[in-house]
Structures are given as C-alpha cells and as structure tokens.
C-alpha cells in the first residue's frame, strides 16, 4: 500500500504519533487510507450540499473496509464571478485545484481518492489531478439543480441573464425581472441546463470515471446520497483490483467523451477541458478531431439553453447511459473500455432504455445529423474557434456582417445595452484570451444581452475569450491565436466584413493577405493587464485556447 510510507515500520513511528493526534485508532491505520476531496463551500450553490455527499462517501468507504480522510478543494461560482474582475479568477482555478490536490494526495500518501466536485472548473481540475496522481479514483458529484418555474414555464440561469437584456430593451418590467430573480434557481445544485458544470459531470460518465447517474441525478434527490455511498464502496474495489485513472482515461475513452459531448450538445468549455485532462493523462487531444467526430455523430439532445428541456428531464429519460446506448446503434462508441464500475462501457449501458424520445432523440430522428459543437478555422482563426452549433438558430449558421470591435467585455456590454449594436453586426471582443485577460473570461453577459435585446437571430459574437455553457446563438469563442500574442483577431478593424459559415467550419475576415500582413507589421503587443499575484504567474505560463489553456514552463 502507498500509505505504508506513513503508517508502517519503526521509521514511521513519528508519523503514527501525528495520526494519534487526529484520534485515529490502530485499526484505522491498518486499513487503506482513502482521500476524499471535498469541494464543499458556502458560496457556490452547486456545492452547498456537498457536505452531505461527503458524509455518504465516508460511510461507503468505511463499510467497504477503508479509512476515509477528507481534505478540501476550492471552487468559484461562475455565475457570481460573471461580468467583473472575478471572472478572471474562474478558469485559472482549474490548475490551482489540480495542483493543490496533487500536493495533498502525494504529501500524505493516500492509497485511493474519491473526488467530490460539482461546478465548472473543479470537475475538470479534479479530473486533471486524478490523471496526474494516478491512484485508484472515482468521481461522485453534487448533482444538478432543479429547473425553476416562472409563469408556468421551466426556466434556468440563462433565462435570468437574458431577462436583464430584455429589461434593457424595454420588453420586460422590473417586477418581471424580480420574479425571475426569485424563481429561476430554486434549489442547490449545478445550474439546471447543459451548462459547463453539468456537461463535465455528464462527461465523467462518458470517460468512465463516474458511476451511472453521476451527471444527471438531481442534487436534491435522495438517490444522489445512495450514489455517493456506492462510490465510496466502489473505490475500494478499484483499489483491490488496482484500476487507475490512466487505465480508464485512454485515447479511446476521450474519443467516447467527445462523441457523447456532440450528442448531448455540451458546453463549448468542454473543448478547453477535455484537451487539458487528456494532456495530464498522457494523451494528446487536438480539438481539430472534434469536427471529424461531429460529422458522424448525431445531436440527440437540446437541453437549455439550446431547447426547453433540463437536466431533470434528461435524468428521467434515462440519463447519459441512455444517450450512449442510442449512439451504439450507429457503432459510434468504444464499448470494450474498462470503467470505474469495474465493467466495460458496453456492460454498463446494455440495459439502458430511452424513456422519452422527445428529450433524447433516437439516432433515427436526431435534431441534426452532426454534433452539437463545431471547430471553425480561417484567416481570422488560423488555429481554431469553437461554437455550440446546437444552440445556433438556422438563420445564423451562415452570416456575413460588419465587425464592431471592442477590446474588453465591459465596452461591448455598454454598446449592446445602449442600443449601438444593430441587426447584421458581428461583435468582436478581444484581449480576453488566456494571456490577454488574463484568465479567459466567459462572455455570458454580452451573449445574454444580445438575446435579451431581441438580436439573437441577427447578431454574431466572436471572442478570444470563452462562453458560458448558458450562452446561445452564433457565439464563437476560443479564437486562436489570441489577440495578446498578435493573432489575426487583434488586427480586425471596425467595419471589416466578417464571414461565418458554421456548416463549412469557416471563420474569415474579408481582407487580403497583403492587408493582413501590413496590419501585422504595425501591431505592437500590449503591456500585461496584471503584473502581480497569481494572475501574473498564470499569464506567463498559459498556452492558447486551442491547446486547452494548459500551463507550460517556457
């Protein structure tokens, strides 16, 4: 056992004296030490129930013969961080979470780990840590929020942000906004649509790192507590059989995850997180492959914000396993891969049933024959740009219009809500990338303002930043190379004609190569926006969005 380094032998007597100080018995020290990584805090709605999940995991571990020991991981609420300097501190926590978990797990010689995350960056951060540490590990998340009900309709956080835009447009009263405010987020849990947190929790199932139901069982259901107990028990089976994250998170497992991603219509942030997790697992995952997978993968779900269904509906319809079972009808998944259940993908999903063909479309009747995410390229995005195709209205799949250029999110918001953006425009927000932000802020405020102002079917938005999973419309993010390193997005001028063709995976600006080169010759890099603290260190080490914004020592 790895924990023998701190529990066995005469040289470890000082270590045991410290365990004695913790009140641990000899019997506990003779069992495997299982670290439970708790993301519980009192500021993230998705995490306020994690204390109960952790207690259930502890019970499961103890029942199966392990000694559970809890230690913390941080988490930022993206919704609360949105639209101000706080959003610079969202993506960057992914690496803090991975690094601090590595430190705790290695320093204390844990034999196995149970990861208890729920929201946007701590799910991928802990998946990165799991791959890096590579001791037997299982994930059990806090679960999604139930949808709110406003005026008889299901609603979610994206509706709330769009309500603010509708108020600015004069189409919604202050009283209406207040009703949304009080009703769209009715319970604890990760926000109720297919946003980033729920996308990544669903992908833990697709990768094989979470038990069935991990992505979809609502946070307030007692079934979630039972799942946590089972996860605690199952990690002991993984330890007994020495099944480790890198045995599970193989190249084929990432292909499965990308395929399920396309079928579900997950957040574009998955195109940042999956390459970063793969990188830690020793798998190089180029986002270019996403289009090849998308071309053969039908989009089966239109969960909010793409449609009127929510995570609770997906759960009732059969969950992620039911989606995966549909995909096997077209032989789109590798079904022979081992998972944390100790069984293969095929064995896990063989009895799954699609209980609602309106929530999970059968493969014979998909929303579209191609997947929910597209990677675009062209002279504006030589490396890549990413769009959630399943959340784009048909009339915006191909669009051409004048660039309205802004060097930060705040200036764009002021223009949108001030009525200065009109139908046909292409809003360009730059210097918000991993280095330029720094921290690659999400652009839910401007996308929601565009939708709320009634421009969602006539205005596109392009950025080297990123989008919340709650964003919808022709919102193209992760444009690489970013403006801060002199990418073409830095060279766009007000009024340039931008061409978007999502079906053709193309993103271009209508200027000649000679004009682009002339502008490039005049371009000067900008001084860093932040020169002290963690963001300054992050800016020096972070790579481009098309590489997952991973950190590298130069």
C-alpha positions as a Python dict, from the first residue, in 0.01 Angstrom:
ca = {
    (1, 'X'): (0, 0, 0),
    (2, 'X'): (119, 350, -77),
    (3, 'X'): (15, 455, 274),
    (4, 'X'): (271, 213, 424),
    (5, 'X'): (513, 505, 382),
    (6, 'X'): (333, 686, 665),
    (7, 'X'): (178, 404, 870),
    (8, 'X'): (412, 100, 878),
    (9, 'X'): (754, 34, 1035),
    (10, 'X'): (968, 183, 1310),
    (11, 'X'): (1076, 479, 1097),
    (12, 'X'): (710, 575, 1071),
    (13, 'X'): (653, 595, 1447),
    (14, 'X'): (664, 979, 1434),
    (15, 'X'): (404, 972, 1156),
    (16, 'X'): (180, 744, 1362),
    (17, 'X'): (210, 979, 1657),
    (18, 'X'): (56, 1250, 1441),
    (19, 'X'): (-225, 1018, 1335),
    (20, 'X'): (-278, 955, 1706),
    (21, 'X'): (-318, 1330, 1748),
    (22, 'X'): (-601, 1305, 1494),
    (23, 'X'): (-772, 1047, 1713),
    (24, 'X'): (-710, 760, 1472),
    (25, 'X'): (-705, 406, 1601),
    (26, 'X'): (-461, 130, 1514),
    (27, 'X'): (-744, -42, 1326),
    (28, 'X'): (-794, 263, 1106),
    (29, 'X'): (-423, 284, 1027),
    (30, 'X'): (-419, -80, 926),
    (31, 'X'): (-674, -8, 655),
    (32, 'X'): (-612, 170, 322),
    (33, 'X'): (-618, 549, 355),
    (34, 'X'): (-873, 696, 114),
    (35, 'X'): (-858, 1070, 49),
    (36, 'X'): (-1196, 1232, -9),
    (37, 'X'): (-1150, 1557, -196),
    (38, 'X'): (-1439, 1780, -87),
    (39, 'X'): (-1526, 2089, -289),
    (40, 'X'): (-1780, 2196, -27),
    (41, 'X'): (-1816, 2567, 39),
    (42, 'X'): (-2089, 2815, 127),
    (43, 'X'): (-2065, 3047, -175),
    (44, 'X'): (-2136, 2809, -468),
    (45, 'X'): (-2499, 2687, -490),
    (46, 'X'): (-2376, 2369, -656),
    (47, 'X'): (-2161, 2296, -353),
    (48, 'X'): (-2380, 2372, -56),
    (49, 'X'): (-2496, 2008, -42),
    (50, 'X'): (-2152, 1853, -80),
    (51, 'X'): (-2111, 1808, 296),
    (52, 'X'): (-2393, 1551, 277),
    (53, 'X'): (-2237, 1384, -26),
    (54, 'X'): (-1902, 1365, 153),
    (55, 'X'): (-2057, 1208, 463),
    (56, 'X'): (-2222, 946, 241),
    (57, 'X'): (-1893, 875, 65),
    (58, 'X'): (-1718, 837, 403),
    (59, 'X'): (-1978, 584, 510),
    (60, 'X'): (-1936, 389, 186),
    (61, 'X'): (-1557, 380, 217),
    (62, 'X'): (-1576, 268, 581),
    (63, 'X'): (-1837, 0, 504),
    (64, 'X'): (-1603, -141, 238),
    (65, 'X'): (-1301, -152, 470),
    (66, 'X'): (-1120, 176, 407),
    (67, 'X'): (-1031, 471, 625),
    (68, 'X'): (-1186, 789, 477),
    (69, 'X'): (-997, 1117, 528),
    (70, 'X'): (-1141, 1443, 394),
    (71, 'X'): (-943, 1735, 256),
    (72, 'X'): (-1069, 2040, 62),
    (73, 'X'): (-1059, 2178, -290),
    (74, 'X'): (-1159, 2533, -383),
    (75, 'X'): (-1431, 2627, -632),
    (76, 'X'): (-1553, 2953, -788),
    (77, 'X'): (-1920, 3016, -873),
    (78, 'X'): (-1903, 3131, -1233),
    (79, 'X'): (-2243, 3299, -1212),
    (80, 'X'): (-2139, 3515, -916),
    (81, 'X'): (-1798, 3582, -1076),
    (82, 'X'): (-1958, 3680, -1409),
    (83, 'X'): (-1917, 4024, -1563),
    (84, 'X'): (-1648, 4171, -1336),
    (85, 'X'): (-1285, 4108, -1239),
    (86, 'X'): (-1396, 3791, -1061),
    (87, 'X'): (-1431, 3609, -1393),
    (88, 'X'): (-1056, 3642, -1447),
    (89, 'X'): (-1025, 3408, -1149),
    (90, 'X'): (-1251, 3130, -1280),
    (91, 'X'): (-1061, 2927, -1541),
    (92, 'X'): (-734, 2982, -1356),
    (93, 'X'): (-865, 2788, -1056),
    (94, 'X'): (-870, 2470, -1264),
    (95, 'X'): (-492, 2450, -1230),
    (96, 'X'): (-490, 2557, -867),
    (97, 'X'): (-735, 2274, -793),
    (98, 'X'): (-525, 2018, -979),
    (99, 'X'): (-200, 2137, -821),
    (100, 'X'): (-330, 2156, -464),
    (101, 'X'): (-495, 1814, -488),
    (102, 'X'): (-172, 1667, -619),
    (103, 'X'): (13, 1824, -326),
    (104, 'X'): (-227, 1687, -65),
    (105, 'X'): (-252, 1340, -216),
    (106, 'X'): (120, 1291, -262),
    (107, 'X'): (226, 1451, 65),
    (108, 'X'): (1, 1223, 269),
    (109, 'X'): (44, 901, 69),
    (110, 'X'): (-324, 827, 7),
    (111, 'X'): (-393, 485, -141),
    (112, 'X'): (-705, 595, -330),
    (113, 'X'): (-916, 904, -386),
    (114, 'X'): (-1283, 996, -415),
    (115, 'X'): (-1336, 1327, -592),
    (116, 'X'): (-1646, 1523, -485),
    (117, 'X'): (-1681, 1822, -722),
    (118, 'X'): (-1978, 1985, -890),
    (119, 'X'): (-1914, 2307, -1076),
    (120, 'X'): (-1740, 2442, -1381),
    (121, 'X'): (-1367, 2428, -1306),
    (122, 'X'): (-1337, 2187, -1019),
    (123, 'X'): (-1473, 1892, -1218),
    (124, 'X'): (-1202, 1923, -1488),
    (125, 'X'): (-946, 2035, -1228),
    (126, 'X'): (-1001, 1719, -1027),
    (127, 'X'): (-1002, 1503, -1342),
    (128, 'X'): (-663, 1656, -1425),
    (129, 'X'): (-543, 1577, -1073),
    (130, 'X'): (-675, 1220, -1096),
    (131, 'X'): (-479, 1158, -1416),
    (132, 'X'): (-166, 1316, -1271),
    (133, 'X'): (-170, 1135, -933),
    (134, 'X'): (-291, 805, -1085),
    (135, 'X'): (-405, 618, -777),
    (136, 'X'): (-744, 439, -789),
    (137, 'X'): (-1001, 720, -809),
    (138, 'X'): (-1375, 763, -854),
    (139, 'X'): (-1592, 1073, -903),
    (140, 'X'): (-1924, 1149, -739),
    (141, 'X'): (-2062, 1496, -797),
    (142, 'X'): (-2321, 1708, -617),
    (143, 'X'): (-2578, 1687, -896),
    (144, 'X'): (-2778, 1939, -1098),
    (145, 'X'): (-3027, 2196, -972),
    (146, 'X'): (-3395, 2151, -1049),
    (147, 'X'): (-3532, 2392, -1308),
    (148, 'X'): (-3717, 2697, -1186),
    (149, 'X'): (-4079, 2774, -1275),
    (150, 'X'): (-4175, 3121, -1394),
    (151, 'X'): (-4527, 3189, -1523),
    (152, 'X'): (-4585, 2818, -1573),
    (153, 'X'): (-4266, 2756, -1773),
    (154, 'X'): (-3941, 2587, -1673),
    (155, 'X'): (-3655, 2834, -1653),
    (156, 'X'): (-3286, 2842, -1560),
    (157, 'X'): (-2994, 3078, -1501),
    (158, 'X'): (-2955, 3161, -1871),
    (159, 'X'): (-3314, 3291, -1865),
    (160, 'X'): (-3213, 3521, -1580),
    (161, 'X'): (-2924, 3677, -1769),
    (162, 'X'): (-3142, 3721, -2077),
    (163, 'X'): (-3411, 3886, -1864),
    (164, 'X'): (-3162, 4164, -1785),
    (165, 'X'): (-3118, 4221, -2159),
    (166, 'X'): (-3495, 4223, -2209),
    (167, 'X'): (-3527, 4485, -1936),
    (168, 'X'): (-3265, 4700, -2114),
    (169, 'X'): (-3465, 4661, -2436),
    (170, 'X'): (-3783, 4773, -2258),
    (171, 'X'): (-3963, 4444, -2316),
    (172, 'X'): (-3962, 4331, -1953),
    (173, 'X'): (-4060, 4520, -1638),
    (174, 'X'): (-3857, 4543, -1319),
    (175, 'X'): (-4124, 4333, -1148),
    (176, 'X'): (-4087, 4061, -1412),
    (177, 'X'): (-3709, 4059, -1364),
    (178, 'X'): (-3763, 4031, -988),
    (179, 'X'): (-3986, 3727, -1038),
    (180, 'X'): (-3717, 3561, -1249),
    (181, 'X'): (-3459, 3652, -985),
    (182, 'X'): (-3657, 3475, -715),
    (183, 'X'): (-3756, 3165, -911),
    (184, 'X'): (-3501, 3055, -1172),
    (185, 'X'): (-3259, 2894, -924),
    (186, 'X'): (-3491, 2714, -679),
    (187, 'X'): (-3260, 2452, -524),
    (188, 'X'): (-2899, 2369, -455),
    (189, 'X'): (-2705, 2204, -737),
    (190, 'X'): (-2520, 2292, -1055),
    (191, 'X'): (-2741, 2520, -1269),
    (192, 'X'): (-3015, 2322, -1439),
    (193, 'X'): (-2926, 2342, -1810),
    (194, 'X'): (-2650, 2176, -2012),
    (195, 'X'): (-2401, 2435, -1896),
    (196, 'X'): (-2035, 2365, -1825),
    (197, 'X'): (-2074, 2201, -1483),
    (198, 'X'): (-2339, 1958, -1599),
    (199, 'X'): (-2152, 1899, -1926),
    (200, 'X'): (-1839, 1796, -1739),
    (201, 'X'): (-2030, 1587, -1485),
    (202, 'X'): (-2200, 1401, -1771),
    (203, 'X'): (-1861, 1350, -1935),
    (204, 'X'): (-1728, 1182, -1619),
    (205, 'X'): (-1973, 904, -1708),
    (206, 'X'): (-1865, 903, -2075),
    (207, 'X'): (-1497, 889, -1975),
    (208, 'X'): (-1569, 605, -1734),
    (209, 'X'): (-1468, 797, -1418),
    (210, 'X'): (-1816, 828, -1259),
    (211, 'X'): (-2095, 583, -1187),
    (212, 'X'): (-2413, 585, -1395),
    (213, 'X'): (-2633, 881, -1300),
    (214, 'X'): (-2344, 1093, -1176),
    (215, 'X'): (-2414, 1363, -1434),
    (216, 'X'): (-2792, 1378, -1408),
    (217, 'X'): (-2941, 1271, -1072),
    (218, 'X'): (-3068, 1599, -923),
    (219, 'X'): (-2885, 1736, -620),
    (220, 'X'): (-3195, 1725, -401),
    (221, 'X'): (-3282, 1360, -473),
    (222, 'X'): (-3200, 1102, -207),
    (223, 'X'): (-3078, 883, -492),
    (224, 'X'): (-2775, 1114, -503),
    (225, 'X'): (-2685, 1017, -143),
    (226, 'X'): (-2715, 649, -235),
    (227, 'X'): (-2489, 707, -535),
    (228, 'X'): (-2228, 866, -306),
    (229, 'X'): (-2233, 563, -73),
    (230, 'X'): (-2189, 333, -372),
    (231, 'X'): (-1898, 544, -498),
    (232, 'X'): (-1730, 514, -158),
    (233, 'X'): (-1769, 138, -166),
    (234, 'X'): (-1663, 111, -530),
    (235, 'X'): (-1332, 294, -482),
    (236, 'X'): (-1229, 8, -255),
    (237, 'X'): (-1297, -234, -543),
    (238, 'X'): (-1083, -18, -770),
    (239, 'X'): (-805, -30, -511),
    (240, 'X'): (-839, -406, -470),
    (241, 'X'): (-811, -455, -848),
    (242, 'X'): (-556, -175, -897),
    (243, 'X'): (-768, 3, -1162),
    (244, 'X'): (-625, 353, -1202),
    (245, 'X'): (-734, 668, -1386),
    (246, 'X'): (-483, 622, -1667),
    (247, 'X'): (-615, 269, -1722),
    (248, 'X'): (-958, 425, -1777),
    (249, 'X'): (-882, 762, -1940),
    (250, 'X'): (-721, 626, -2257),
    (251, 'X'): (-725, 783, -2602),
    (252, 'X'): (-1032, 578, -2691),
    (253, 'X'): (-1208, 695, -2374),
    (254, 'X'): (-1153, 1056, -2481),
    (255, 'X'): (-1299, 972, -2823),
    (256, 'X'): (-1605, 837, -2640),
    (257, 'X'): (-1626, 1156, -2434),
    (258, 'X'): (-1608, 1376, -2746),
    (259, 'X'): (-1877, 1166, -2913),
    (260, 'X'): (-2112, 1191, -2614),
    (261, 'X'): (-2028, 1563, -2596),
    (262, 'X'): (-2155, 1605, -2953),
    (263, 'X'): (-2469, 1403, -2892),
    (264, 'X'): (-2561, 1590, -2573),
    (265, 'X'): (-2476, 1937, -2708),
    (266, 'X'): (-2239, 2017, -2422),
    (267, 'X'): (-2080, 2350, -2336),
    (268, 'X'): (-1803, 2481, -2562),
    (269, 'X'): (-1587, 2485, -2247),
    (270, 'X'): (-1558, 2109, -2288),
    (271, 'X'): (-1326, 2192, -2579),
    (272, 'X'): (-1093, 2356, -2326),
    (273, 'X'): (-1122, 2096, -2055),
    (274, 'X'): (-1103, 1766, -2243),
    (275, 'X'): (-764, 1851, -2405),
    (276, 'X'): (-631, 1966, -2066),
    (277, 'X'): (-743, 1644, -1892),
    (278, 'X'): (-605, 1436, -2178),
    (279, 'X'): (-273, 1621, -2151),
    (280, 'X'): (-243, 1511, -1787),
    (281, 'X'): (-330, 1153, -1888),
    (282, 'X'): (-52, 1150, -2148),
    (283, 'X'): (-296, 1170, -2439),
    (284, 'X'): (-259, 1450, -2691),
    (285, 'X'): (-609, 1556, -2790),
    (286, 'X'): (-618, 1804, -3076),
    (287, 'X'): (-950, 1989, -3097),
    (288, 'X'): (-935, 1954, -3476),
    (289, 'X'): (-1059, 1598, -3434),
    (290, 'X'): (-1386, 1738, -3297),
    (291, 'X'): (-1515, 1812, -3648),
    (292, 'X'): (-1444, 1458, -3768),
    (293, 'X'): (-1635, 1319, -3469),
    (294, 'X'): (-1912, 1575, -3512),
    (295, 'X'): (-1953, 1484, -3879),
    (296, 'X'): (-2062, 1131, -3787),
    (297, 'X'): (-2232, 1195, -3451),
    (298, 'X'): (-2599, 1296, -3443),
    (299, 'X'): (-2707, 1564, -3196),
    (300, 'X'): (-2971, 1394, -2982),
    (301, 'X'): (-3042, 1647, -2704),
    (302, 'X'): (-3144, 2012, -2694),
    (303, 'X'): (-3118, 2090, -2325),
    (304, 'X'): (-3129, 2451, -2205),
    (305, 'X'): (-3010, 2690, -2338),
    (306, 'X'): (-3047, 2513, -2674),
    (307, 'X'): (-3402, 2397, -2602),
    (308, 'X'): (-3681, 2369, -2344),
    (309, 'X'): (-3558, 2058, -2157),
    (310, 'X'): (-3342, 2044, -1844),
    (311, 'X'): (-3113, 1807, -1656),
    (312, 'X'): (-3403, 1663, -1454),
    (313, 'X'): (-3569, 1571, -1785),
    (314, 'X'): (-3253, 1402, -1913),
    (315, 'X'): (-3233, 1208, -1588),
    (316, 'X'): (-3594, 1086, -1618),
    (317, 'X'): (-3535, 994, -1983),
    (318, 'X'): (-3255, 754, -1889),
    (319, 'X'): (-2956, 981, -1842),
    (320, 'X'): (-2616, 969, -2009),
    (321, 'X'): (-2621, 591, -2038),
    (322, 'X'): (-2940, 608, -2246),
    (323, 'X'): (-2772, 858, -2479),
    (324, 'X'): (-2470, 629, -2505),
    (325, 'X'): (-2696, 332, -2581),
    (326, 'X'): (-2851, 529, -2870),
    (327, 'X'): (-2502, 603, -3004),
    (328, 'X'): (-2411, 234, -3008),
    (329, 'X'): (-2687, 180, -3264),
    (330, 'X'): (-2454, 356, -3509),
    (331, 'X'): (-2144, 187, -3363),
    (332, 'X'): (-2007, 524, -3252),
    (333, 'X'): (-1859, 424, -2914),
    (334, 'X'): (-1572, 205, -2800),
    (335, 'X'): (-1769, -32, -2576),
    (336, 'X'): (-1485, -258, -2458),
    (337, 'X'): (-1316, 1, -2232),
    (338, 'X'): (-1287, -52, -1855),
    (339, 'X'): (-1462, 199, -1626),
    (340, 'X'): (-1483, 273, -1252),
    (341, 'X'): (-1770, 27, -1225),
    (342, 'X'): (-1516, -249, -1289),
    (343, 'X'): (-1719, -330, -1600),
    (344, 'X'): (-1684, -219, -1960),
    (345, 'X'): (-1875, 64, -2124),
    (346, 'X'): (-2086, -192, -2308),
    (347, 'X'): (-2171, -381, -1990),
    (348, 'X'): (-2264, -55, -1813),
    (349, 'X'): (-2515, 57, -2076),
    (350, 'X'): (-2657, -272, -2205),
    (351, 'X'): (-2982, -247, -2006),
    (352, 'X'): (-3031, 129, -2054),
    (353, 'X'): (-3360, 245, -2205),
    (354, 'X'): (-3453, 575, -2370),
    (355, 'X'): (-3773, 658, -2181),
    (356, 'X'): (-3850, 985, -2358),
    (357, 'X'): (-3769, 1025, -2730),
    (358, 'X'): (-3854, 1395, -2709),
    (359, 'X'): (-3571, 1455, -2457),
    (360, 'X'): (-3326, 1204, -2605),
    (361, 'X'): (-3396, 1181, -2974),
    (362, 'X'): (-3341, 832, -3122),
    (363, 'X'): (-3049, 815, -3364),
    (364, 'X'): (-3303, 765, -3644),
    (365, 'X'): (-3459, 1105, -3566),
    (366, 'X'): (-3186, 1340, -3436),
    (367, 'X'): (-3203, 1718, -3403),
    (368, 'X'): (-2925, 1718, -3661),
    (369, 'X'): (-2705, 1458, -3827),
    (370, 'X'): (-2397, 1637, -3695),
    (371, 'X'): (-2282, 1702, -3340),
    (372, 'X'): (-2352, 1993, -3108),
    (373, 'X'): (-2009, 2161, -3127),
    (374, 'X'): (-1810, 2283, -3428),
    (375, 'X'): (-1448, 2397, -3454),
    (376, 'X'): (-1408, 2679, -3706),
    (377, 'X'): (-1093, 2787, -3891),
    (378, 'X'): (-996, 3057, -4138),
    (379, 'X'): (-786, 3368, -4168),
    (380, 'X'): (-950, 3506, -3852),
    (381, 'X'): (-887, 3186, -3656),
    (382, 'X'): (-589, 3001, -3808),
    (383, 'X'): (-570, 2759, -3516),
    (384, 'X'): (-936, 2738, -3415),
    (385, 'X'): (-1257, 2892, -3288),
    (386, 'X'): (-1537, 2699, -3116),
    (387, 'X'): (-1915, 2734, -3140),
    (388, 'X'): (-2204, 2543, -2980),
    (389, 'X'): (-2372, 2467, -3311),
    (390, 'X'): (-2677, 2309, -3147),
    (391, 'X'): (-2765, 2642, -2983),
    (392, 'X'): (-2744, 2848, -3306),
    (393, 'X'): (-3066, 2938, -3488),
    (394, 'X'): (-3074, 2819, -3853),
    (395, 'X'): (-3058, 3169, -4000),
    (396, 'X'): (-2724, 3236, -3824),
    (397, 'X'): (-2545, 2921, -3940),
    (398, 'X'): (-2418, 3135, -4226),
    (399, 'X'): (-2372, 3506, -4160),
    (400, 'X'): (-2181, 3799, -4301),
    (401, 'X'): (-2164, 4140, -4139),
    (402, 'X'): (-1951, 4434, -4027),
    (403, 'X'): (-1717, 4396, -3731),
    (404, 'X'): (-1795, 4602, -3422),
    (405, 'X'): (-1465, 4585, -3234),
    (406, 'X'): (-1417, 4604, -2856),
    (407, 'X'): (-1101, 4547, -2657),
    (408, 'X'): (-1281, 4430, -2342),
    (409, 'X'): (-1613, 4279, -2238),
    (410, 'X'): (-1732, 4589, -2049),
    (411, 'X'): (-1716, 4813, -2358),
    (412, 'X'): (-1914, 4559, -2560),
    (413, 'X'): (-2185, 4532, -2293),
    (414, 'X'): (-2224, 4910, -2286),
    (415, 'X'): (-2267, 4918, -2664),
    (416, 'X'): (-2517, 4631, -2671),
    (417, 'X'): (-2739, 4758, -2390),
    (418, 'X'): (-2702, 5113, -2520),
    (419, 'X'): (-2864, 5017, -2849),
    (420, 'X'): (-2549, 5072, -3056),
    (421, 'X'): (-2543, 4718, -3197),
    (422, 'X'): (-2788, 4653, -3480),
    (423, 'X'): (-2908, 4353, -3679),
    (424, 'X'): (-2634, 4212, -3900),
    (425, 'X'): (-2343, 4325, -3684),
    (426, 'X'): (-2061, 4095, -3572),
    (427, 'X'): (-1945, 4190, -3224),
    (428, 'X'): (-1572, 4121, -3175),
    (429, 'X'): (-1440, 4111, -2817),
    (430, 'X'): (-1066, 4065, -2795),
    (431, 'X'): (-777, 4078, -2547),
    (432, 'X'): (-985, 3848, -2325),
    (433, 'X'): (-795, 3526, -2405),
    (434, 'X'): (-592, 3312, -2163),
    (435, 'X'): (-299, 3557, -2173),
    (436, 'X'): (-486, 3871, -2269),
    (437, 'X'): (-749, 3856, -1993),
    (438, 'X'): (-559, 3715, -1827),
    (439, 'X'): (-780, 3423, -1741),
    (440, 'X'): (-1007, 3394, -2048),
    (441, 'X'): (-1331, 3538, -1913),
    (442, 'X'): (-1671, 3393, -2003),
    (443, 'X'): (-1898, 3615, -2210),
    (444, 'X'): (-2242, 3521, -2077),
    (445, 'X'): (-2333, 3884, -2012),
    (446, 'X'): (-2289, 4004, -2373),
    (447, 'X'): (-2445, 3693, -2529),
    (448, 'X'): (-2742, 3719, -2293),
    (449, 'X'): (-2772, 4092, -2362),
    (450, 'X'): (-2779, 4022, -2736),
    (451, 'X'): (-3055, 3762, -2687),
    (452, 'X'): (-3246, 3983, -2444),
    (453, 'X'): (-3233, 4276, -2685),
    (454, 'X'): (-3401, 4059, -2949),
    (455, 'X'): (-3087, 4029, -3163),
    (456, 'X'): (-3012, 3660, -3109),
    (457, 'X'): (-3111, 3568, -3465),
    (458, 'X'): (-2928, 3855, -3635),
    (459, 'X'): (-2606, 3938, -3444),
    (460, 'X'): (-2296, 3718, -3400),
    (461, 'X'): (-2028, 3745, -3133),
    (462, 'X'): (-1664, 3643, -3174),
    (463, 'X'): (-1404, 3643, -2898),
    (464, 'X'): (-1067, 3505, -2794),
    (465, 'X'): (-1233, 3464, -2454),
    (466, 'X'): (-1484, 3191, -2393),
    (467, 'X'): (-1856, 3139, -2337),
    (468, 'X'): (-2059, 3004, -2054),
    (469, 'X'): (-2248, 2685, -2129),
    (470, 'X'): (-2552, 2907, -2073),
    (471, 'X'): (-2469, 3113, -2382),
    (472, 'X'): (-2666, 3054, -2701),
    (473, 'X'): (-2663, 3197, -3052),
    (474, 'X'): (-2382, 3247, -3302),
    (475, 'X'): (-2125, 3284, -3024),
    (476, 'X'): (-1777, 3183, -3140),
    (477, 'X'): (-1511, 3165, -2871),
    (478, 'X'): (-1158, 3039, -2806),
    (479, 'X'): (-1038, 3220, -3122),
    (480, 'X'): (-672, 3121, -3153),
    (481, 'X'): (-412, 3263, -3174),
    (482, 'X'): (-550, 3521, -2931),
    (483, 'X'): (-511, 3896, -2965),
    (484, 'X'): (-249, 3922, -2689),
    (485, 'X'): (1, 3722, -2897),
    (486, 'X'): (-79, 3905, -3221),
    (487, 'X'): (-339, 3667, -3362),
    (488, 'X'): (-550, 3795, -3653),
    (489, 'X'): (-834, 3887, -3416),
    (490, 'X'): (-602, 4167, -3293),
    (491, 'X'): (-582, 4304, -3647),
    (492, 'X'): (-956, 4332, -3719),
    (493, 'X'): (-1075, 4692, -3766),
    (494, 'X'): (-1418, 4848, -3719),
    (495, 'X'): (-1632, 4780, -4025),
    (496, 'X'): (-1429, 4488, -4164),
    (497, 'X'): (-1666, 4227, -4307),
    (498, 'X'): (-1665, 3903, -4111),
    (499, 'X'): (-1781, 3582, -4279),
    (500, 'X'): (-1915, 3295, -4068),
    (501, 'X'): (-2008, 2958, -4220),
    (502, 'X'): (-2067, 2709, -3940),
    (503, 'X'): (-2166, 2423, -4171),
    (504, 'X'): (-1837, 2471, -4356),
    (505, 'X'): (-1643, 2519, -4027),
    (506, 'X'): (-1515, 2852, -4157),
    (507, 'X'): (-1443, 3190, -3994),
    (508, 'X'): (-1286, 3462, -4207),
    (509, 'X'): (-1243, 3837, -4235),
    (510, 'X'): (-1272, 3980, -4588),
    (511, 'X'): (-932, 4142, -4622),
    (512, 'X'): (-641, 4039, -4843),
    (513, 'X'): (-334, 3853, -4720),
    (514, 'X'): (-131, 4162, -4806),
    (515, 'X'): (-353, 4386, -4592),
    (516, 'X'): (-337, 4136, -4306),
    (517, 'X'): (44, 4130, -4328),
    (518, 'X'): (61, 4510, -4332),
    (519, 'X'): (-155, 4535, -4021),
    (520, 'X'): (54, 4266, -3853),
    (521, 'X'): (373, 4462, -3921),
    (522, 'X'): (228, 4763, -3738),
    (523, 'X'): (87, 4569, -3443),
    (524, 'X'): (250, 4616, -3104),
    (525, 'X'): (197, 4383, -2806),
    (526, 'X'): (23, 4537, -2510),
    (527, 'X'): (161, 4557, -2160),
    (528, 'X'): (16, 4286, -1932),
    (529, 'X'): (-302, 4396, -1755),
    (530, 'X'): (-189, 4232, -1430),
    (531, 'X'): (170, 4234, -1303),
    (532, 'X'): (142, 4083, -953),
    (533, 'X'): (-7, 3777, -787),
    (534, 'X'): (-135, 3450, -929),
    (535, 'X'): (-281, 3600, -1249),
    (536, 'X'): (60, 3741, -1343),
    (537, 'X'): (223, 3400, -1299),
    (538, 'X'): (-63, 3237, -1491),
    (539, 'X'): (-24, 3481, -1783),
    (540, 'X'): (343, 3386, -1818),
    (541, 'X'): (273, 3010, -1832),
    (542, 'X'): (-65, 2963, -2004),
    (543, 'X'): (-95, 2835, -2360),
    (544, 'X'): (-360, 2910, -2622),
    (545, 'X'): (-726, 2809, -2605),
    (546, 'X'): (-688, 2554, -2885),
    (547, 'X'): (-446, 2362, -2659),
    (548, 'X'): (-684, 2367, -2364),
    (549, 'X'): (-515, 2666, -2196),
    (550, 'X'): (-278, 2428, -2017),
    (551, 'X'): (19, 2566, -1824),
    (552, 'X'): (371, 2512, -1953),
    (553, 'X'): (711, 2619, -1829),
    (554, 'X'): (867, 2821, -2109),
}
